[in-house]
Coordinates of C-alpha atoms and ligand atoms in Angstrom, one line a residue:
M1 CA -79.6 112.3 -161.5
K2 CA -79.1 110.0 -164.5
K3 CA -75.5 109.4 -163.5
L4 CA -76.6 108.6 -160.0
T5 CA -79.0 106.1 -161.4
L6 CA -76.1 104.4 -163.5
I7 CA -73.8 104.1 -160.5
L8 CA -76.5 102.4 -158.8
I9 CA -77.2 100.0 -161.4
F10 CA -73.5 99.3 -161.6
F11 CA -73.3 98.6 -157.9
I12 CA -76.3 96.2 -157.9
V13 CA -75.0 94.2 -161.0
H14 CA -71.5 94.2 -159.5
S15 CA -72.8 92.7 -156.2
C16 CA -75.1 90.3 -157.7
L17 CA -72.2 88.9 -159.9
F18 CA -69.9 88.9 -156.8
A19 CA -72.5 87.0 -154.7
Q20 CA -73.2 84.6 -157.6
S21 CA -69.6 83.9 -158.0
F22 CA -69.4 82.4 -154.5
V23 CA -72.5 79.9 -155.1
A24 CA -71.1 76.4 -154.0
N25 CA -70.9 73.7 -156.5
Y26 CA -72.1 70.2 -155.3
D27 CA -72.3 68.5 -158.6
E28 CA -69.4 66.1 -159.2
S29 CA -69.8 66.4 -162.9
K30 CA -69.0 70.0 -162.8
V31 CA -65.8 69.7 -160.9
P32 CA -63.4 71.1 -163.4
P33 CA -60.3 69.3 -165.0
Y34 CA -57.5 70.1 -162.7
T35 CA -53.8 69.6 -162.3
L36 CA -52.2 68.9 -158.9
P37 CA -48.7 70.0 -158.0
D38 CA -46.4 66.9 -157.6
P39 CA -45.1 67.1 -154.1
L40 CA -42.1 64.7 -155.6
I41 CA -40.9 67.1 -158.2
F42 CA -38.7 70.0 -157.2
K43 CA -39.6 73.4 -158.3
D44 CA -36.7 73.3 -160.8
G45 CA -38.5 70.3 -162.4
K46 CA -35.9 67.6 -160.9
P47 CA -37.5 64.4 -159.1
V48 CA -37.4 63.8 -155.6
K49 CA -35.6 60.3 -155.3
S50 CA -34.5 59.9 -151.8
K51 CA -35.3 60.9 -148.3
K52 CA -32.5 63.3 -148.3
D53 CA -34.2 65.1 -151.3
W54 CA -37.5 65.1 -149.5
R55 CA -36.1 67.0 -146.5
K56 CA -35.1 69.7 -149.2
R57 CA -38.3 69.4 -151.1
R58 CA -40.3 69.7 -147.8
K59 CA -38.6 73.2 -147.3
E60 CA -39.8 74.3 -150.8
I61 CA -43.6 73.2 -150.1
F62 CA -43.6 74.4 -146.4
S63 CA -42.4 77.8 -147.7
L64 CA -45.0 78.1 -150.3
F65 CA -47.8 77.3 -147.6
E66 CA -46.3 80.0 -145.4
K67 CA -46.1 82.5 -148.3
E68 CA -49.3 82.0 -150.0
V69 CA -51.9 80.3 -147.7
F70 CA -51.5 80.5 -143.9
G71 CA -48.9 83.3 -143.6
Y72 CA -45.6 83.4 -141.8
S73 CA -45.7 82.8 -137.8
P74 CA -43.1 84.4 -135.9
Q75 CA -40.5 82.5 -134.0
W76 CA -41.3 82.8 -130.4
I77 CA -38.6 84.5 -128.6
G78 CA -40.5 85.7 -125.6
S79 CA -40.6 83.7 -122.3
T80 CA -43.4 81.4 -121.1
K81 CA -44.4 81.1 -117.6
S82 CA -47.0 78.3 -116.2
E83 CA -48.6 78.0 -113.2
I84 CA -50.8 75.2 -111.9
L85 CA -54.2 76.7 -111.2
S86 CA -56.0 73.5 -110.0
R87 CA -55.4 69.6 -109.4
K88 CA -58.0 66.9 -108.9
D89 CA -57.0 63.4 -108.3
G90 CA -60.5 61.6 -108.6
A91 CA -61.7 63.2 -111.7
L92 CA -64.4 61.7 -113.9
N93 CA -65.9 59.7 -111.3
G94 CA -62.2 58.5 -110.0
I95 CA -60.7 57.4 -113.3
A96 CA -58.7 60.4 -114.2
K97 CA -56.2 63.1 -112.9
R98 CA -57.2 66.4 -113.9
K99 CA -55.2 69.8 -113.8
E100 CA -55.7 73.3 -115.2
V101 CA -52.7 75.1 -116.0
R102 CA -52.3 78.8 -116.8
L103 CA -49.5 79.6 -119.4
E104 CA -48.4 83.2 -119.6
L105 CA -46.8 84.2 -122.7
V106 CA -44.5 87.3 -122.3
N107 CA -42.9 89.4 -124.9
G108 CA -41.2 92.5 -123.7
N109 CA -44.1 94.5 -122.0
K110 CA -46.9 92.5 -123.4
T111 CA -48.6 89.3 -122.2
I112 CA -51.2 87.0 -122.9
S113 CA -52.4 83.9 -121.0
L114 CA -54.1 80.7 -122.1
N115 CA -55.7 78.0 -119.7
I116 CA -54.8 74.4 -120.5
L117 CA -57.1 71.8 -119.2
I118 CA -55.4 68.3 -119.0
Y119 CA -56.9 65.0 -118.1
L120 CA -54.9 61.7 -117.7
P121 CA -55.7 58.2 -116.7
K122 CA -55.3 57.9 -113.0
N123 CA -53.3 54.8 -113.0
S124 CA -51.0 54.7 -116.0
K125 CA -47.8 56.7 -117.3
D126 CA -46.6 57.9 -120.4
V127 CA -49.9 57.6 -122.2
P128 CA -50.5 59.2 -125.8
L129 CA -52.2 62.4 -125.3
F130 CA -54.6 64.4 -127.7
L131 CA -54.1 68.0 -127.9
G132 CA -56.6 70.2 -129.6
C133 CA -58.4 73.6 -129.3
N134 CA -61.9 73.7 -128.3
F135 CA -64.5 76.3 -129.6
N136 CA -66.4 77.1 -126.3
G137 CA -63.9 77.4 -123.4
N138 CA -62.6 74.5 -121.3
H139 CA -65.5 74.3 -119.2
A140 CA -67.4 73.5 -122.3
V141 CA -65.4 70.6 -122.9
S142 CA -66.3 69.0 -119.6
T143 CA -69.5 68.4 -117.6
E144 CA -67.4 68.6 -114.4
T145 CA -68.8 71.7 -112.6
D146 CA -65.5 72.9 -111.3
V147 CA -63.5 73.4 -114.5
L148 CA -62.6 77.1 -114.6
I149 CA -64.2 79.5 -117.0
P150 CA -61.5 81.4 -118.8
D151 CA -60.9 84.9 -117.4
S152 CA -60.5 86.2 -121.1
W153 CA -64.2 86.3 -121.6
V154 CA -65.5 87.5 -118.3
G155 CA -66.1 91.3 -118.8
N156 CA -64.3 91.4 -122.0
D157 CA -67.2 90.3 -124.4
K158 CA -68.4 93.9 -125.2
N159 CA -64.8 95.0 -126.0
L160 CA -64.3 92.0 -128.3
H161 CA -67.5 92.3 -129.9
I162 CA -68.4 88.5 -129.3
T163 CA -72.0 88.5 -129.3
D164 CA -72.7 84.8 -128.5
H165 CA -73.3 83.5 -125.1
R166 CA -69.8 81.8 -124.7
A167 CA -68.9 83.8 -121.7
N168 CA -71.8 82.7 -119.8
P169 CA -71.4 79.7 -117.3
E170 CA -74.3 78.2 -119.0
G171 CA -71.9 77.0 -121.6
R172 CA -70.6 74.4 -119.3
G173 CA -70.4 71.0 -120.9
K174 CA -71.8 72.6 -124.1
E175 CA -69.2 70.9 -126.0
A176 CA -68.9 67.7 -124.0
S177 CA -70.1 65.4 -126.8
R178 CA -67.3 66.4 -128.8
W179 CA -65.0 65.4 -126.2
P180 CA -65.8 62.0 -124.8
L181 CA -63.4 62.1 -122.0
K182 CA -64.3 59.0 -120.0
E183 CA -64.0 56.9 -123.0
I184 CA -60.7 58.5 -124.0
I185 CA -59.2 58.1 -120.6
S186 CA -60.7 54.6 -120.1
R187 CA -58.9 53.6 -123.3
G188 CA -55.6 54.8 -121.8
F189 CA -55.2 58.4 -123.4
G190 CA -54.8 61.5 -122.0
V191 CA -56.3 65.0 -123.1
A192 CA -55.0 68.6 -123.3
T193 CA -57.1 71.2 -124.6
V194 CA -57.2 75.1 -124.7
Y195 CA -60.0 77.6 -125.7
Y196 CA -59.0 79.0 -129.3
G197 CA -60.3 82.3 -128.4
D198 CA -57.6 82.6 -125.6
I199 CA -54.9 82.1 -128.5
D200 CA -56.8 84.5 -131.0
P201 CA -60.4 85.6 -131.0
D202 CA -62.3 84.6 -134.0
F203 CA -63.3 87.7 -135.7
D204 CA -61.7 90.1 -138.1
D205 CA -60.2 92.5 -135.6
G206 CA -57.1 94.0 -137.5
F207 CA -55.1 91.6 -135.5
N208 CA -55.2 93.9 -132.3
N209 CA -55.8 91.0 -129.9
G210 CA -54.9 87.4 -129.2
V211 CA -51.3 86.3 -129.8
H212 CA -50.9 88.6 -132.7
Q213 CA -50.5 91.4 -130.6
L214 CA -47.7 90.1 -128.8
F215 CA -45.4 91.2 -131.9
D216 CA -44.7 94.4 -133.2
V217 CA -44.5 93.0 -136.9
K218 CA -45.5 95.5 -139.6
R219 CA -48.1 93.4 -141.4
D220 CA -48.0 92.4 -145.0
S221 CA -49.4 90.1 -147.5
T222 CA -47.6 87.2 -145.9
S223 CA -48.3 87.9 -142.4
W224 CA -50.1 85.1 -140.3
G225 CA -53.9 84.9 -140.1
S226 CA -55.9 83.3 -137.2
V227 CA -55.5 79.6 -138.4
A228 CA -51.6 80.1 -138.1
A229 CA -52.2 81.7 -134.8
W230 CA -54.2 78.7 -133.3
A231 CA -51.6 76.5 -134.6
W232 CA -48.8 78.5 -133.1
G233 CA -50.7 78.3 -129.7
L234 CA -50.8 74.6 -130.1
S235 CA -47.1 74.6 -130.1
R236 CA -46.9 77.0 -127.3
V237 CA -48.9 74.5 -125.3
M238 CA -46.5 71.7 -126.5
D239 CA -43.6 73.8 -125.0
Y240 CA -45.3 73.5 -121.9
L241 CA -46.1 70.0 -122.2
E242 CA -42.2 69.4 -122.5
T243 CA -41.7 70.8 -119.0
D244 CA -44.4 68.7 -117.5
R245 CA -43.1 65.4 -116.0
E246 CA -46.5 63.8 -116.2
I247 CA -46.7 63.9 -119.9
N248 CA -44.8 61.9 -122.6
T249 CA -44.2 64.4 -125.3
G250 CA -43.2 61.7 -127.8
K251 CA -46.8 60.7 -128.3
V252 CA -48.6 63.8 -128.5
I253 CA -51.5 63.7 -131.1
V254 CA -52.7 67.2 -132.4
M255 CA -56.4 67.0 -133.5
G256 CA -59.1 69.4 -134.3
H257 CA -62.5 69.8 -135.9
S258 CA -63.3 71.9 -138.9
R259 CA -61.6 75.4 -138.5
L260 CA -59.5 73.9 -135.9
G261 CA -58.9 70.9 -137.9
K262 CA -57.2 73.2 -140.4
A263 CA -55.2 74.4 -137.5
A264 CA -54.2 71.0 -136.3
L265 CA -53.0 70.3 -139.9
W266 CA -50.8 73.2 -140.0
A267 CA -49.5 72.8 -136.4
G268 CA -48.5 69.3 -137.4
A269 CA -46.7 70.5 -140.3
A270 CA -45.0 73.3 -138.7
D271 CA -44.0 71.6 -135.8
E272 CA -42.5 68.2 -136.0
R273 CA -42.6 67.5 -132.4
F274 CA -46.3 66.4 -132.8
A275 CA -46.3 62.6 -133.4
M276 CA -49.6 62.4 -135.2
V277 CA -52.2 64.4 -136.7
V278 CA -56.0 64.2 -136.7
S279 CA -58.1 66.3 -139.2
N280 CA -61.8 66.0 -138.4
N281 CA -63.9 67.4 -141.3
S282 CA -61.4 70.2 -141.8
G283 CA -62.4 70.9 -145.2
C284 CA -61.4 73.8 -147.4
G285 CA -57.8 75.2 -146.5
G286 CA -57.6 72.2 -144.3
A287 CA -57.5 68.4 -145.9
A288 CA -59.9 69.2 -148.8
L289 CA -58.3 69.7 -152.4
S290 CA -58.9 73.4 -153.6
K291 CA -58.6 73.0 -157.0
R292 CA -61.7 70.4 -157.2
I293 CA -63.8 73.8 -156.4
F294 CA -66.4 71.7 -154.7
G295 CA -68.3 72.9 -151.7
E296 CA -66.4 75.7 -149.7
T297 CA -63.9 77.3 -152.2
V298 CA -60.9 79.6 -151.5
G299 CA -63.0 82.5 -152.7
S300 CA -65.8 81.9 -150.3
I301 CA -63.5 81.3 -147.2
N302 CA -61.7 84.3 -147.8
N303 CA -64.8 86.4 -148.3
A304 CA -66.5 84.8 -145.1
F305 CA -63.4 84.7 -142.9
P306 CA -60.8 87.2 -144.0
H307 CA -58.9 87.0 -140.9
W308 CA -58.1 83.1 -141.2
Y309 CA -55.4 83.1 -144.0
C310 CA -52.7 85.5 -145.2
M311 CA -53.8 88.1 -147.8
N312 CA -51.9 86.3 -150.5
F313 CA -54.3 83.6 -150.4
R314 CA -57.0 85.9 -151.8
K315 CA -55.1 85.9 -155.0
Y316 CA -56.3 82.6 -155.5
N317 CA -60.2 83.6 -155.1
Q318 CA -61.7 81.8 -158.1
K319 CA -58.3 81.1 -159.5
E320 CA -57.3 77.9 -157.8
E321 CA -55.7 76.8 -160.9
L322 CA -53.0 79.3 -160.1
L323 CA -52.2 77.9 -156.6
P324 CA -48.7 76.6 -156.3
V325 CA -49.8 74.1 -154.0
D326 CA -52.7 72.0 -152.8
Q327 CA -53.9 70.3 -149.6
H328 CA -52.5 66.8 -150.2
E329 CA -49.2 68.8 -150.1
L330 CA -50.1 69.8 -146.6
L331 CA -50.7 66.3 -145.7
S332 CA -47.2 65.3 -147.1
L333 CA -45.7 67.9 -144.9
I334 CA -46.7 65.7 -142.0
A335 CA -45.0 62.5 -143.4
P336 CA -43.5 60.2 -142.3
R337 CA -45.7 60.8 -139.1
P338 CA -49.2 59.3 -139.2
V339 CA -52.2 61.8 -140.3
Y340 CA -55.9 60.6 -139.9
V341 CA -58.4 62.6 -142.0
A342 CA -62.2 62.0 -141.5
S343 CA -65.3 63.1 -143.2
A344 CA -68.8 63.3 -142.7
A345 CA -71.2 62.1 -145.5
E346 CA -73.6 65.1 -145.2
D347 CA -70.7 67.6 -144.7
A348 CA -70.6 68.4 -148.5
W349 CA -69.5 72.0 -147.8
A350 CA -66.1 70.5 -146.6
D351 CA -65.9 68.2 -149.6
P352 CA -65.5 64.5 -148.2
K353 CA -64.3 63.3 -151.7
G354 CA -61.5 66.3 -151.8
E355 CA -60.3 65.3 -148.3
F356 CA -60.3 61.6 -149.3
L357 CA -58.2 62.3 -152.7
S358 CA -55.7 64.5 -150.5
C359 CA -54.9 61.4 -148.8
V360 CA -54.5 59.6 -152.1
F361 CA -52.0 62.2 -153.4
A362 CA -50.0 62.6 -150.3
S363 CA -49.3 58.8 -150.5
P364 CA -46.4 58.7 -152.7
V365 CA -44.5 61.0 -150.2
Y366 CA -45.5 58.5 -147.3
E367 CA -44.3 55.5 -149.8
L368 CA -40.9 57.1 -150.4
L369 CA -40.3 57.6 -146.7
G370 CA -41.0 53.9 -146.2
E371 CA -44.4 54.1 -144.6
G372 CA -46.5 52.0 -147.2
K373 CA -49.0 53.1 -149.7
F374 CA -52.5 54.5 -148.7
S375 CA -54.5 51.5 -149.7
A376 CA -57.6 52.9 -151.1
S377 CA -58.2 54.7 -154.7
D378 CA -61.8 54.9 -154.4
M379 CA -63.8 56.3 -151.5
P380 CA -64.4 53.7 -148.8
P381 CA -68.1 52.8 -147.9
L382 CA -69.5 54.6 -144.9
N383 CA -68.1 53.4 -141.5
T384 CA -65.2 51.4 -143.1
P385 CA -61.9 53.2 -142.3
V386 CA -58.8 52.9 -144.3
L387 CA -56.2 52.4 -141.8
G388 CA -52.5 53.1 -142.3
T389 CA -49.8 56.0 -141.8
I390 CA -52.2 57.8 -143.8
S391 CA -55.8 56.9 -142.4
Y392 CA -59.3 57.9 -143.5
H393 CA -62.9 57.4 -143.0
V394 CA -66.2 58.7 -143.8
R395 CA -69.0 58.3 -141.4
P396 CA -72.8 59.0 -142.0
G397 CA -74.1 62.3 -140.7
K398 CA -73.3 66.0 -140.4
H399 CA -70.5 68.1 -139.7
D400 CA -69.4 67.3 -136.1
V401 CA -67.0 65.2 -134.0
T402 CA -68.9 62.0 -132.8
L403 CA -67.9 59.2 -130.6
Y404 CA -67.4 56.9 -133.8
D405 CA -64.8 59.3 -134.9
W406 CA -63.1 59.2 -131.6
N407 CA -63.2 55.4 -131.7
C408 CA -61.5 55.4 -135.1
Y409 CA -58.7 57.8 -134.0
M410 CA -58.2 55.7 -130.8
D411 CA -58.0 52.3 -132.7
F412 CA -55.4 53.6 -135.0
A413 CA -53.4 55.4 -132.3
S414 CA -53.6 52.4 -130.0
G415 CA -51.9 50.1 -132.8
Y416 CA -49.6 52.9 -133.5
F417 CA -48.5 53.5 -130.0
K418 CA -48.8 49.9 -129.0
L419 CA -51.6 50.1 -126.5
K420 CA -54.0 47.4 -125.7
R421 CA -57.1 48.0 -127.6
Ligands
GCU1 C1 -67.7 77.3 -141.6 C2 -66.4 77.6 -142.6 C3 -65.5 76.3 -142.7 C4 -65.2 75.9 -141.1 C5 -66.5 75.7 -140.3 C6 -66.3 75.3 -138.9 O1 -68.5 76.4 -142.1 O2 -66.9 77.9 -143.7 O3 -64.3 76.4 -143.3 O4 -64.5 74.6 -141.2 O5 -67.3 77.0 -140.4 O6 -65.1 75.7 -138.4 O7 -67.2 74.9 -138.2

C-alpha cells in the first residue's frame, strides 16, 4: 500500500513538473541569452563569400531542417492525373473565372485525391496567383453556394475521428473572411486553394492516412510529419498548375496562415518553383525564432501536435539552445525570392518579435545575393509595413488573416510582379 502511495505521489509530482515546464513565457525580460547559427558560416567554420558558396551552404541548412525539424519528404515518383470537375465563367458576380480540379495522386495501388479551387480574373492573363491550403474545405473559402464540398469528409468523419462539423455543408463560407476573393481578383491576382485535410488530416493518426499512406516507407525519427506533408501537397498542386495553360507558373505565391503558414514556408524552401512566400502569423516552427523561448515553444508544439514535425525535433524540447538551426535560416532558404512575414500584435503565442527578428537575421543572406538589406532593426509601429525582398508588418488585433494583411501582400506583390496598384 505504502509502495502504491509512493508511486502515485511520484506520478503526480512528475506530471505537475511536466505541465509546469510548458507554461509559456510572455515576459521579454525573461528571454534567455541565445546565440543564433550564422547562415553565412559553413559547418566547417569557413565563411560563405559568394553566390556559389551560398548554393552549397543552402544545402547544409536545408538538410538540417529536413533531418531535425520537418522530416524528409519523399520524392514524388507516382503519377498525377487531373480532371476538371466544374467551370464557371461569370463567378463572383461576373468578375472571375472559376474552376474546380480533382487531382489524383497514384502510387502503385494507392491513390489519394485532392480538390483544387481556382479563381482567376475574367479578363486578364498571366496573373500572379496566391496558392494556399485552407482549414475548412474549399466550400468554406467561398460564399458561392455551388462550390463542391470535398468527398473526403462525407461519410468519413467517424472513421477519421474528426469530431468537428467541417463536413457539414453549413461550413460554406465559414472561412471567407480569410480569403477576400473579390478584392484579390479585382486587384489582378488569381487564387488557388486546397483543403489541408485532403492532403493530410490534422490529427495524430500514426500516419495511416493522407499522403503519408501513399508510401511504404518505414518511419524513423527523420520521417516527415504533417507540416511537411501539407507543403508536399502544395508542390503537387504546383505540378498540376504547370500543366494548366491558364496559369503563369512563374508567378505563384505560396501563402498560409498559422500552421498552414509553417507549411507555406517549408514549401517555399523545398520547392524553388514558388516565386514568393507569405507567412501569416506562422509562429513557432514557422517564422518565429525558437531560441527566444517566447510564447509557444518547441516543447509545447511537439507536445500538443506530436504529428506536425519529425520525431528528431523533440530532442530540442526545452533544449532549444542545442538546435543546430533557427527559423531565420528557414527564411534564408527562400532567398533570393521574396518572403513576406506578418504578425498580429495580440498574437503573443506566435511571438511577433521573434517573427520580426527572423527577418532581421535572414537579411545577410539576401544581401549577399544582391537583394538589399531588410531595412528595419527595431519592430516597426503597427500598420507600418517594412517592404523589400524580405517584408514584414505587424497589425493590431488577433491571430487571423484580415483584409489589411491581404492588401499588404498585394501591395508588395503588385510592385514585384509589376502590376498596377
Ligand atoms: C495552435 C498552435 C500554433 C498554430 C495554430 C494554428 O495555436 O499552437 O502553432 O500556428 O494552432 O494553426 O492556428
